[in-house]
PDB file of C-alpha atoms and ligand atoms in Angstrom:
ATOM      1  CA  MET G   1     -12.288 -13.345   6.954  1.00  0.00           C
ATOM      2  CA  GLU G   2     -10.697  -9.861   7.255  1.00  0.00           C
ATOM      3  CA  LYS G   3      -9.993  -7.124   4.782  1.00  0.00           C
ATOM      4  CA  THR G   4      -6.929  -4.869   4.440  1.00  0.00           C
ATOM      5  CA  PHE G   5      -5.978  -1.980   2.178  1.00  0.00           C
ATOM      6  CA  ALA G   6      -2.921  -2.212  -0.046  1.00  0.00           C
ATOM      7  CA  ILE G   7      -1.085   0.126  -2.622  1.00  0.00           C
ATOM      8  CA  ILE G   8       1.251  -0.629  -5.467  1.00  0.00           C
ATOM      9  CA  LYS G   9       3.088   2.468  -5.044  1.00  0.00           C
ATOM     10  CA  PRO G  10       4.379   4.875  -8.014  1.00  0.00           C
ATOM     11  CA  ASN G  11       7.791   3.208  -7.956  1.00  0.00           C
ATOM     12  CA  ALA G  12       6.504  -0.375  -8.487  1.00  0.00           C
ATOM     13  CA  PHE G  13       3.898   0.628 -10.924  1.00  0.00           C
ATOM     14  CA  ALA G  14       6.371   2.716 -13.013  1.00  0.00           C
ATOM     15  CA  ASP G  15       8.900  -0.083 -13.048  1.00  0.00           C
ATOM     16  CA  GLY G  16       6.322  -2.470 -14.453  1.00  0.00           C
ATOM     17  CA  ASN G  17       6.160  -4.620 -11.389  1.00  0.00           C
ATOM     18  CA  SER G  18       2.322  -4.501 -10.778  1.00  0.00           C
ATOM     19  CA  GLY G  19       1.809  -7.962 -12.669  1.00  0.00           C
ATOM     20  CA  LYS G  20       4.365  -9.612 -10.525  1.00  0.00           C
ATOM     21  CA  ILE G  21       3.077  -8.210  -7.262  1.00  0.00           C
ATOM     22  CA  LEU G  22      -0.482  -9.256  -8.197  1.00  0.00           C
ATOM     23  CA  SER G  23       0.640 -12.712  -8.949  1.00  0.00           C
ATOM     24  CA  ARG G  24       2.093 -12.941  -5.409  1.00  0.00           C
ATOM     25  CA  ILE G  25      -1.133 -11.666  -3.936  1.00  0.00           C
ATOM     26  CA  TYR G  26      -3.001 -14.512  -5.665  1.00  0.00           C
ATOM     27  CA  GLU G  27      -0.513 -17.168  -4.881  1.00  0.00           C
ATOM     28  CA  GLU G  28      -0.532 -16.200  -1.179  1.00  0.00           C
ATOM     29  CA  GLY G  29      -4.406 -16.852  -1.111  1.00  0.00           C
ATOM     30  CA  PHE G  30      -5.878 -13.315  -1.024  1.00  0.00           C
ATOM     31  CA  THR G  31      -9.203 -12.321  -2.744  1.00  0.00           C
ATOM     32  CA  VAL G  32      -8.953  -9.056  -4.540  1.00  0.00           C
ATOM     33  CA  VAL G  33     -12.257  -7.328  -3.424  1.00  0.00           C
ATOM     34  CA  GLY G  34     -11.321  -3.999  -4.994  1.00  0.00           C
ATOM     35  CA  LEU G  35      -8.704  -2.651  -7.412  1.00  0.00           C
ATOM     36  CA  LYS G  36      -8.164   0.545  -9.300  1.00  0.00           C
ATOM     37  CA  LYS G  37      -5.517   2.641 -10.897  1.00  0.00           C
ATOM     38  CA  LEU G  38      -5.362   6.075  -9.490  1.00  0.00           C
ATOM     39  CA  TYR G  39      -3.064   9.169 -10.101  1.00  0.00           C
ATOM     40  CA  LEU G  40      -3.059  10.992  -6.557  1.00  0.00           C
ATOM     41  CA  SER G  41      -2.847  14.657  -6.222  1.00  0.00           C
ATOM     42  CA  GLN G  42      -0.507  15.772  -3.425  1.00  0.00           C
ATOM     43  CA  VAL G  43      -3.421  17.143  -1.445  1.00  0.00           C
ATOM     44  CA  GLU G  44      -5.301  13.447  -1.841  1.00  0.00           C
ATOM     45  CA  ALA G  45      -2.001  11.921  -0.697  1.00  0.00           C
ATOM     46  CA  GLU G  46      -1.793  14.276   2.395  1.00  0.00           C
ATOM     47  CA  GLY G  47      -5.360  13.273   3.410  1.00  0.00           C
ATOM     48  CA  PHE G  48      -4.466   9.566   3.088  1.00  0.00           C
ATOM     49  CA  TYR G  49      -1.244   9.930   5.187  1.00  0.00           C
ATOM     50  CA  TYR G  50      -2.604  12.490   7.670  1.00  0.00           C
ATOM     51  CA  VAL G  51      -1.459  10.351  10.693  1.00  0.00           C
ATOM     52  CA  HIS G  52       2.288  11.264   9.478  1.00  0.00           C
ATOM     53  CA  LYS G  53       1.542  15.002   9.081  1.00  0.00           C
ATOM     54  CA  ASP G  54       4.045  15.897  11.814  1.00  0.00           C
ATOM     55  CA  ARG G  55       6.867  13.512  10.665  1.00  0.00           C
ATOM     56  CA  PRO G  56       9.897  15.073   8.835  1.00  0.00           C
ATOM     57  CA  PHE G  57       9.241  12.775   5.771  1.00  0.00           C
ATOM     58  CA  PHE G  58       5.691  13.894   5.227  1.00  0.00           C
ATOM     59  CA  GLY G  59       6.559  16.312   2.272  1.00  0.00           C
ATOM     60  CA  GLU G  60       8.827  13.614   0.705  1.00  0.00           C
ATOM     61  CA  LEU G  61       6.349  10.867   1.230  1.00  0.00           C
ATOM     62  CA  THR G  62       3.187  12.842  -0.268  1.00  0.00           C
ATOM     63  CA  GLU G  63       5.335  14.151  -3.132  1.00  0.00           C
ATOM     64  CA  PHE G  64       6.512  10.535  -4.070  1.00  0.00           C
ATOM     65  CA  MET G  65       2.918   9.147  -3.764  1.00  0.00           C
ATOM     66  CA  SER G  66       1.660  11.775  -6.061  1.00  0.00           C
ATOM     67  CA  SER G  67       4.530  11.534  -8.529  1.00  0.00           C
ATOM     68  CA  GLY G  68       2.869   8.950 -10.715  1.00  0.00           C
ATOM     69  CA  PRO G  69      -0.004   6.405 -10.938  1.00  0.00           C
ATOM     70  CA  CYS G  70      -0.385   3.818  -8.251  1.00  0.00           C
ATOM     71  CA  ILE G  71      -2.789   0.790  -7.900  1.00  0.00           C
ATOM     72  CA  VAL G  72      -5.138   0.778  -4.762  1.00  0.00           C
ATOM     73  CA  MET G  73      -6.625  -2.567  -3.534  1.00  0.00           C
ATOM     74  CA  VAL G  74      -8.605  -4.079  -0.932  1.00  0.00           C
ATOM     75  CA  LEU G  75      -7.510  -7.625  -0.082  1.00  0.00           C
ATOM     76  CA  GLU G  76      -9.414 -10.265   1.759  1.00  0.00           C
ATOM     77  CA  ALA G  77      -7.914 -13.182   3.633  1.00  0.00           C
ATOM     78  CA  GLU G  78      -8.002 -14.719   7.004  1.00  0.00           C
ATOM     79  CA  ASN G  79      -5.791 -12.313   9.189  1.00  0.00           C
ATOM     80  CA  ALA G  80      -5.444 -10.272   5.986  1.00  0.00           C
ATOM     81  CA  ILE G  81      -3.890  -7.193   7.772  1.00  0.00           C
ATOM     82  CA  LEU G  82      -0.814  -9.148   9.214  1.00  0.00           C
ATOM     83  CA  LYS G  83      -0.687 -11.556   6.444  1.00  0.00           C
ATOM     84  CA  TRP G  84      -0.277  -8.554   3.881  1.00  0.00           C
ATOM     85  CA  ARG G  85       2.247  -6.932   6.199  1.00  0.00           C
ATOM     86  CA  ASP G  86       4.294 -10.323   6.252  1.00  0.00           C
ATOM     87  CA  LEU G  87       4.311 -10.506   2.639  1.00  0.00           C
ATOM     88  CA  MET G  88       5.372  -6.803   2.170  1.00  0.00           C
ATOM     89  CA  GLY G  89       8.254  -7.089   4.504  1.00  0.00           C
ATOM     90  CA  ALA G  90       9.990  -4.380   6.731  1.00  0.00           C
ATOM     91  CA  THR G  91       9.396  -0.695   5.836  1.00  0.00           C
ATOM     92  CA  ASN G  92      13.016  -0.354   4.765  1.00  0.00           C
ATOM     93  CA  PRO G  93      13.682  -2.664   1.736  1.00  0.00           C
ATOM     94  CA  ALA G  94      17.294  -3.045   2.956  1.00  0.00           C
ATOM     95  CA  GLU G  95      15.941  -4.537   6.234  1.00  0.00           C
ATOM     96  CA  ALA G  96      13.000  -6.547   4.625  1.00  0.00           C
ATOM     97  CA  ALA G  97      13.345 -10.367   4.659  1.00  0.00           C
ATOM     98  CA  GLU G  98      14.242 -12.290   1.395  1.00  0.00           C
ATOM     99  CA  GLY G  99      11.202 -13.190  -0.588  1.00  0.00           C
ATOM    100  CA  THR G 100       9.246 -10.216   0.620  1.00  0.00           C
ATOM    101  CA  LEU G 101       7.816  -7.596  -1.843  1.00  0.00           C
ATOM    102  CA  ARG G 102       9.706  -4.627  -0.413  1.00  0.00           C
ATOM    103  CA  ARG G 103      12.836  -6.702  -0.553  1.00  0.00           C
ATOM    104  CA  GLU G 104      12.203  -7.569  -4.194  1.00  0.00           C
ATOM    105  CA  PHE G 105      10.596  -4.468  -5.608  1.00  0.00           C
ATOM    106  CA  GLY G 106      11.433  -1.525  -3.065  1.00  0.00           C
ATOM    107  CA  ALA G 107      14.037   1.060  -4.111  1.00  0.00           C
ATOM    108  CA  SER G 108      14.508   2.884  -0.861  1.00  0.00           C
ATOM    109  CA  LEU G 109      12.932   3.593   2.368  1.00  0.00           C
ATOM    110  CA  GLY G 110      10.477   6.139   0.826  1.00  0.00           C
ATOM    111  CA  GLU G 111      10.030   4.305  -2.523  1.00  0.00           C
ATOM    112  CA  ASN G 112       9.212   0.796  -0.886  1.00  0.00           C
ATOM    113  CA  ALA G 113       6.935  -0.474  -3.504  1.00  0.00           C
ATOM    114  CA  THR G 114       3.968  -1.345  -1.404  1.00  0.00           C
ATOM    115  CA  HIS G 115       1.573   0.177   1.303  1.00  0.00           C
ATOM    116  CA  GLY G 116      -0.442  -1.908   3.882  1.00  0.00           C
ATOM    117  CA  SER G 117      -2.827  -1.019   6.674  1.00  0.00           C
ATOM    118  CA  ASP G 118      -1.305  -1.681  10.011  1.00  0.00           C
ATOM    119  CA  ALA G 119      -4.448  -2.322  12.161  1.00  0.00           C
ATOM    120  CA  PRO G 120      -8.185  -2.856  11.821  1.00  0.00           C
ATOM    121  CA  GLU G 121      -9.059   0.886  12.470  1.00  0.00           C
ATOM    122  CA  THR G 122      -6.615   2.117   9.859  1.00  0.00           C
ATOM    123  CA  ALA G 123      -7.796  -0.505   7.383  1.00  0.00           C
ATOM    124  CA  SER G 124     -11.335   0.754   7.872  1.00  0.00           C
ATOM    125  CA  PHE G 125     -10.388   4.328   7.176  1.00  0.00           C
ATOM    126  CA  GLU G 126      -8.088   3.594   4.323  1.00  0.00           C
ATOM    127  CA  ILE G 127     -10.684   1.247   2.572  1.00  0.00           C
ATOM    128  CA  GLY G 128     -13.187   4.009   2.911  1.00  0.00           C
ATOM    129  CA  TYR G 129     -10.740   6.814   1.763  1.00  0.00           C
ATOM    130  CA  PHE G 130     -10.508   5.047  -1.646  1.00  0.00           C
ATOM    131  CA  PHE G 131     -13.635   2.801  -2.301  1.00  0.00           C
ATOM    132  CA  SER G 132     -17.473   3.004  -1.976  1.00  0.00           C
ATOM    133  CA  GLY G 133     -19.453   0.079  -0.839  1.00  0.00           C
ATOM    134  CA  LEU G 134     -20.674  -0.557  -4.250  1.00  0.00           C
ATOM    135  CA  GLU G 135     -16.998  -0.945  -5.581  1.00  0.00           C
ATOM    136  CA  LEU G 136     -16.435  -3.799  -3.222  1.00  0.00           C
ATOM    137  CA  LEU G 137     -19.443  -6.070  -4.031  1.00  0.00           C
TER     138      LEU G 137
HETATM  139  P1  ADP O   1       4.711   1.292   6.660  1.00  0.00           P
HETATM  140  O1  ADP O   1       4.450   1.833   5.251  1.00  0.00           O
HETATM  141  O2  ADP O   1       5.627  -0.030   6.835  1.00  0.00           O
HETATM  142  O3  ADP O   1       3.474   1.163   7.674  1.00  0.00           O
HETATM  143  P2  ADP O   1       5.268   3.866   8.091  1.00  0.00           P
HETATM  144  O4  ADP O   1       3.768   3.929   8.402  1.00  0.00           O
HETATM  145  O5  ADP O   1       6.187   4.085   9.252  1.00  0.00           O
HETATM  146  O6  ADP O   1       5.638   2.444   7.423  1.00  0.00           O
HETATM  147  O7  ADP O   1       5.606   4.936   7.161  1.00  0.00           O
HETATM  148  C1  ADP O   1       4.723   5.232   6.060  1.00  0.00           C
HETATM  149  C2  ADP O   1       5.624   5.335   4.786  1.00  0.00           C
HETATM  150  O8  ADP O   1       6.392   6.499   4.805  1.00  0.00           O
HETATM  151  C3  ADP O   1       6.459   4.243   4.639  1.00  0.00           C
HETATM  152  O9  ADP O   1       6.061   3.140   3.820  1.00  0.00           O
HETATM  153  C4  ADP O   1       7.638   4.932   3.681  1.00  0.00           C
HETATM  154  O10 ADP O   1       7.245   4.959   2.251  1.00  0.00           O
HETATM  155  C5  ADP O   1       7.699   6.093   4.195  1.00  0.00           C
HETATM  156  N1  ADP O   1       8.651   6.623   5.326  1.00  0.00           N
HETATM  157  C6  ADP O   1       8.680   6.085   6.439  1.00  0.00           C
HETATM  158  N2  ADP O   1       9.888   6.363   7.088  1.00  0.00           N
HETATM  159  C7  ADP O   1      10.514   7.280   6.415  1.00  0.00           C
HETATM  160  C8  ADP O   1      11.741   7.987   6.363  1.00  0.00           C
HETATM  161  N3  ADP O   1      12.409   8.085   7.330  1.00  0.00           N
HETATM  162  N4  ADP O   1      12.287   8.714   5.314  1.00  0.00           N
HETATM  163  C9  ADP O   1      11.359   8.737   4.037  1.00  0.00           C
HETATM  164  N5  ADP O   1      10.123   7.941   3.859  1.00  0.00           N
HETATM  165  C10 ADP O   1       9.759   7.268   5.042  1.00  0.00           C
HETATM  166 MG1   MG O   2       2.185   2.598   8.196  1.00  0.00          MG
END
Protein backbone atom coordinates (compact mmCIF):
# COMPACT_ATOMS: atom_id res chain seq x y z
CA MET A 1 0.00 0.00 0.00
CA GLU A 2 1.16 3.51 -0.84
CA LYS A 3 0.12 6.91 0.49
CA THR A 4 -0.24 10.11 -1.47
CA PHE A 5 -1.12 13.66 -0.58
CA ALA A 6 -4.11 15.42 -2.16
CA ILE A 7 -5.81 18.82 -1.98
CA ILE A 8 -9.30 19.93 -2.94
CA LYS A 9 -8.22 23.41 -4.03
CA PRO A 10 -10.02 26.65 -3.08
CA ASN A 11 -12.01 26.91 -6.34
CA ALA A 12 -13.45 23.38 -6.00
CA PHE A 13 -14.18 23.93 -2.31
CA ALA A 14 -15.89 27.30 -2.96
CA ASP A 15 -17.93 25.79 -5.80
CA GLY A 16 -19.34 23.17 -3.43
CA ASN A 17 -17.66 20.27 -5.24
CA SER A 18 -15.86 18.73 -2.25
CA GLY A 19 -18.55 16.10 -1.71
CA LYS A 20 -18.53 14.98 -5.34
CA ILE A 21 -14.73 14.75 -5.34
CA LEU A 22 -14.75 12.72 -2.11
CA SER A 23 -17.36 10.39 -3.63
CA ARG A 24 -15.05 9.73 -6.58
CA ILE A 25 -12.15 9.11 -4.19
CA TYR A 26 -14.15 6.41 -2.36
CA GLU A 27 -15.60 4.92 -5.58
CA GLU A 28 -12.09 4.50 -6.97
CA GLY A 29 -11.10 2.52 -3.89
CA PHE A 30 -8.87 4.90 -1.96
CA THR A 31 -8.82 4.85 1.83
CA VAL A 32 -8.95 8.35 3.33
CA VAL A 33 -6.27 8.19 6.02
CA GLY A 34 -6.25 11.90 6.88
CA LEU A 35 -8.55 14.82 6.05
CA LYS A 36 -8.92 18.40 7.23
CA LYS A 37 -10.14 21.79 6.08
CA LEU A 38 -7.56 24.59 6.17
CA TYR A 39 -7.42 28.23 5.13
CA LEU A 40 -3.76 28.65 4.16
CA SER A 41 -1.85 31.90 4.51
CA GLN A 42 0.27 32.90 1.53
CA VAL A 43 3.43 32.11 3.50
CA GLU A 44 2.10 28.59 4.21
CA ALA A 45 1.25 28.12 0.51
CA GLU A 46 4.74 29.33 -0.45
CA GLY A 47 6.33 26.77 1.87
CA PHE A 48 4.24 24.00 0.37
CA TYR A 49 5.05 24.96 -3.24
CA TYR A 50 8.72 25.92 -2.61
CA VAL A 51 9.84 23.71 -5.55
CA HIS A 52 8.07 26.18 -7.86
CA LYS A 53 9.51 29.33 -6.25
CA ASP A 54 11.43 30.35 -9.37
CA ARG A 55 8.55 29.72 -11.78
CA PRO A 56 6.74 32.73 -13.27
CA PHE A 57 3.38 31.53 -11.92
CA PHE A 58 4.56 31.18 -8.27
CA GLY A 59 2.86 34.41 -7.10
CA GLU A 60 -0.41 33.62 -8.87
CA LEU A 61 -0.35 30.04 -7.56
CA THR A 62 0.31 30.89 -3.91
CA GLU A 63 -2.19 33.77 -3.98
CA PHE A 64 -4.87 31.43 -5.35
CA MET A 65 -4.06 28.66 -2.85
CA SER A 66 -4.49 31.15 0.00
CA SER A 67 -7.62 32.78 -1.44
CA GLY A 68 -10.07 30.56 0.45
CA PRO A 69 -10.41 27.30 2.38
CA CYS A 70 -9.23 24.01 0.94
CA ILE A 71 -9.30 20.37 2.04
CA VAL A 72 -6.02 18.51 2.51
CA MET A 73 -5.99 14.72 2.51
CA VAL A 74 -3.81 11.66 2.76
CA LEU A 75 -5.06 8.89 0.46
CA GLU A 76 -3.97 5.27 0.55
CA ALA A 77 -4.21 2.63 -2.19
CA GLU A 78 -2.01 0.37 -4.25
CA ASN A 79 0.05 2.74 -6.44
CA ALA A 80 -1.80 5.65 -4.81
CA ILE A 81 0.47 8.35 -6.28
CA LEU A 82 -0.09 7.37 -9.91
CA LYS A 83 -3.70 6.30 -9.31
CA TRP A 84 -4.59 9.73 -7.87
CA ARG A 85 -2.77 11.59 -10.67
CA ASP A 86 -4.72 9.50 -13.20
CA LEU A 87 -8.00 10.36 -11.49
CA MET A 88 -7.10 14.08 -11.45
CA GLY A 89 -6.09 14.22 -15.11
CA ALA A 90 -3.71 16.64 -16.85
CA THR A 91 -2.63 19.86 -15.11
CA ASN A 92 -4.56 21.97 -17.61
CA PRO A 93 -8.30 21.12 -17.34
CA ALA A 94 -8.68 21.89 -21.05
CA GLU A 95 -6.29 19.02 -21.80
CA ALA A 96 -7.55 16.64 -19.11
CA ALA A 97 -9.34 13.50 -20.28
CA GLU A 98 -13.10 13.08 -20.04
CA GLY A 99 -14.12 11.74 -16.64
CA THR A 100 -11.13 13.16 -14.74
CA LEU A 101 -11.58 15.51 -11.80
CA ARG A 102 -9.72 18.41 -13.37
CA ARG A 103 -11.77 18.13 -16.54
CA GLU A 104 -14.99 18.11 -14.54
CA PHE A 105 -14.20 20.62 -11.79
CA GLY A 106 -11.21 22.66 -13.00
CA ALA A 107 -11.79 26.26 -14.10
CA SER A 108 -8.37 27.06 -15.61
CA LEU A 109 -4.72 26.00 -15.61
CA GLY A 110 -4.21 27.71 -12.25
CA GLU A 111 -7.60 26.91 -10.70
CA ASN A 112 -7.52 23.24 -11.57
CA ALA A 113 -9.53 21.89 -8.61
CA THR A 114 -7.10 19.35 -7.18
CA HIS A 115 -3.48 18.73 -6.24
CA GLY A 116 -1.60 15.44 -6.09
CA SER A 117 1.96 14.45 -5.21
CA ASP A 118 4.09 13.45 -8.19
CA ALA A 119 6.59 11.02 -6.57
CA PRO A 120 7.27 9.14 -3.30
CA GLU A 121 9.68 11.84 -2.05
CA THR A 122 7.23 14.67 -2.70
CA ALA A 123 4.38 12.66 -1.14
CA SER A 124 6.47 12.20 1.98
CA PHE A 125 7.32 15.93 2.21
CA GLU A 126 3.75 17.02 1.47
CA ILE A 127 2.12 14.62 3.96
CA GLY A 128 4.55 15.77 6.65
CA TYR A 129 3.90 19.43 5.85
CA PHE A 130 0.24 19.11 6.84
CA PHE A 131 -0.19 16.03 9.04
CA SER A 132 1.40 14.65 12.18
CA GLY A 133 1.75 10.92 12.68
CA LEU A 134 -1.04 10.98 15.29
CA GLU A 135 -3.46 12.42 12.71
CA LEU A 136 -2.87 9.46 10.39
CA LEU A 137 -3.65 6.58 12.75
P1 LIG B 1 0.59 19.51 -11.16
O1 LIG B 1 -0.32 20.17 -10.14
O2 LIG B 1 -0.19 18.81 -12.24
O3 LIG B 1 1.63 18.62 -10.53
P2 LIG B 1 2.69 21.49 -11.53
O4 LIG B 1 3.37 20.84 -10.38
O5 LIG B 1 3.47 21.69 -12.79
O6 LIG B 1 1.34 20.70 -11.93
O7 LIG B 1 2.17 22.92 -11.09
C1 LIG B 1 1.61 23.12 -9.81
C2 LIG B 1 0.35 23.95 -9.95
O8 LIG B 1 0.69 25.26 -10.39
C3 LIG B 1 -0.66 23.43 -10.97
O9 LIG B 1 -1.52 22.45 -10.44
C4 LIG B 1 -1.41 24.71 -11.32
O10 LIG B 1 -2.41 25.01 -10.34
C5 LIG B 1 -0.33 25.77 -11.24
N1 LIG B 1 0.26 26.06 -12.54
C6 LIG B 1 1.09 25.29 -13.26
N2 LIG B 1 1.47 25.87 -14.40
C7 LIG B 1 0.87 27.09 -14.40
C8 LIG B 1 0.87 28.19 -15.31
N3 LIG B 1 1.57 28.15 -16.44
N4 LIG B 1 0.12 29.29 -14.99
C9 LIG B 1 -0.58 29.32 -13.83
N5 LIG B 1 -0.62 28.32 -12.92
C10 LIG B 1 0.08 27.22 -13.21
MG1 LIG C 1 3.20 19.11 -9.24
